[in-house]
Amino acid sequence: PEAVAGVLEKLPPELRLRAISIVMSGDGVTLGLRDGPEVRLGSPQRVAAKARAALAVLASSAAAPPRYIDVRVPGAPVAG
């Protein structure tokens, strides 16, 4: 509830508007995107940096989007 709102506030509009689900669990935060992969943010810190990393991966893989994007370490995103 409050933590989810905090994550949503920090997402840039181009990612926030595509989010259809936000799950908070022991593994951290995971976004489900409309017509796209799940984005694994991990802890709810550095959300803006993680969102930028996710958007960069989405832009570079538009022809064949991955099933997931893991941006728990925003400087080293992983897609699969």
GROMACS .gro file of C-alpha atoms in nm:
model
   80
    1PRO     CA    1   0.000   0.000   0.000
    2GLU     CA    2   0.224   0.284   0.118
    3ALA     CA    3   0.542   0.119  -0.013
    4VAL     CA    4   0.374   0.050  -0.348
    5ALA     CA    5   0.271   0.415  -0.374
    6GLY     CA    6   0.629   0.518  -0.302
    7VAL     CA    7   0.758   0.299  -0.584
    8LEU     CA    8   0.494   0.430  -0.827
    9GLU     CA    9   0.586   0.791  -0.744
   10LYS     CA   10   0.947   0.728  -0.839
   11LEU     CA   11   0.878   0.559  -1.173
   12PRO     CA   12   0.905   0.776  -1.483
   13PRO     CA   13   0.572   0.812  -1.668
   14GLU     CA   14   0.683   0.597  -1.964
   15LEU     CA   15   0.724   0.301  -1.727
   16ARG     CA   16   0.450   0.384  -1.475
   17LEU     CA   17   0.186   0.400  -1.750
   18ARG     CA   18   0.282   0.051  -1.873
   19ALA     CA   19   0.269  -0.108  -1.527
   20ILE     CA   20  -0.030  -0.336  -1.481
   21SER     CA   21   0.086  -0.494  -1.153
   22ILE     CA   22   0.324  -0.429  -0.868
   23VAL     CA   23   0.411  -0.716  -0.636
   24MET     CA   24   0.605  -0.666  -0.315
   25SER     CA   25   0.746  -0.984  -0.166
   26GLY     CA   26   1.046  -1.108   0.028
   27ASP     CA   27   1.248  -1.080  -0.294
   28GLY     CA   28   1.156  -0.714  -0.336
   29VAL     CA   29   0.944  -0.533  -0.593
   30THR     CA   30   0.839  -0.676  -0.929
   31LEU     CA   31   0.649  -0.482  -1.196
   32GLY     CA   32   0.430  -0.647  -1.455
   33LEU     CA   33   0.421  -0.447  -1.777
   34ARG     CA   34   0.145  -0.432  -2.035
   35ASP     CA   35   0.267  -0.606  -2.351
   36GLY     CA   36   0.607  -0.661  -2.200
   37PRO     CA   37   0.827  -0.842  -1.954
   38GLU     CA   38   0.824  -0.840  -1.579
   39VAL     CA   39   1.071  -0.596  -1.428
   40ARG     CA   40   1.248  -0.715  -1.115
   41LEU     CA   41   1.343  -0.407  -0.914
   42GLY     CA   42   1.450  -0.581  -0.596
   43SER     CA   43   1.457  -0.348  -0.297
   44PRO     CA   44   1.249  -0.030  -0.323
   45GLN     CA   45   1.562   0.189  -0.318
   46ARG     CA   46   1.715   0.362  -0.622
   47VAL     CA   47   1.388   0.312  -0.811
   48ALA     CA   48   1.455   0.594  -1.060
   49ALA     CA   49   1.795   0.448  -1.159
   50LYS     CA   50   1.646   0.099  -1.188
   51ALA     CA   51   1.362   0.235  -1.402
   52ARG     CA   52   1.609   0.408  -1.638
   53ALA     CA   53   1.801   0.080  -1.673
   54ALA     CA   54   1.478  -0.109  -1.748
   55LEU     CA   55   1.374   0.146  -2.010
   56ALA     CA   56   1.716   0.119  -2.178
   57VAL     CA   57   1.680  -0.259  -2.200
   58LEU     CA   58   1.325  -0.226  -2.333
   59ALA     CA   59   1.440   0.020  -2.600
   60SER     CA   60   1.728  -0.202  -2.710
   61SER     CA   61   1.515  -0.517  -2.727
   62ALA     CA   62   1.197  -0.381  -2.886
   63ALA     CA   63   1.205  -0.634  -3.170
   64ALA     CA   64   1.217  -0.933  -2.933
   65PRO     CA   65   1.125  -0.832  -2.577
   66PRO     CA   66   1.260  -1.055  -2.300
   67ARG     CA   67   1.037  -1.236  -2.049
   68TYR     CA   68   1.201  -1.050  -1.761
   69ILE     CA   69   1.440  -0.764  -1.689
   70ASP     CA   70   1.635  -0.776  -1.363
   71VAL     CA   71   1.754  -0.431  -1.259
   72ARG     CA   72   1.834  -0.502  -0.894
   73VAL     CA   73   2.180  -0.373  -0.986
   74PRO     CA   74   2.092  -0.083  -1.220
   75GLY     CA   75   2.443  -0.059  -1.365
   76ALA     CA   76   2.430  -0.423  -1.475
   77PRO     CA   77   2.077  -0.513  -1.589
   78VAL     CA   78   2.005  -0.872  -1.693
   79ALA     CA   79   1.734  -0.979  -1.935
   80GLY     CA   80   1.616  -1.324  -2.020
   0.00000   0.00000   0.00000
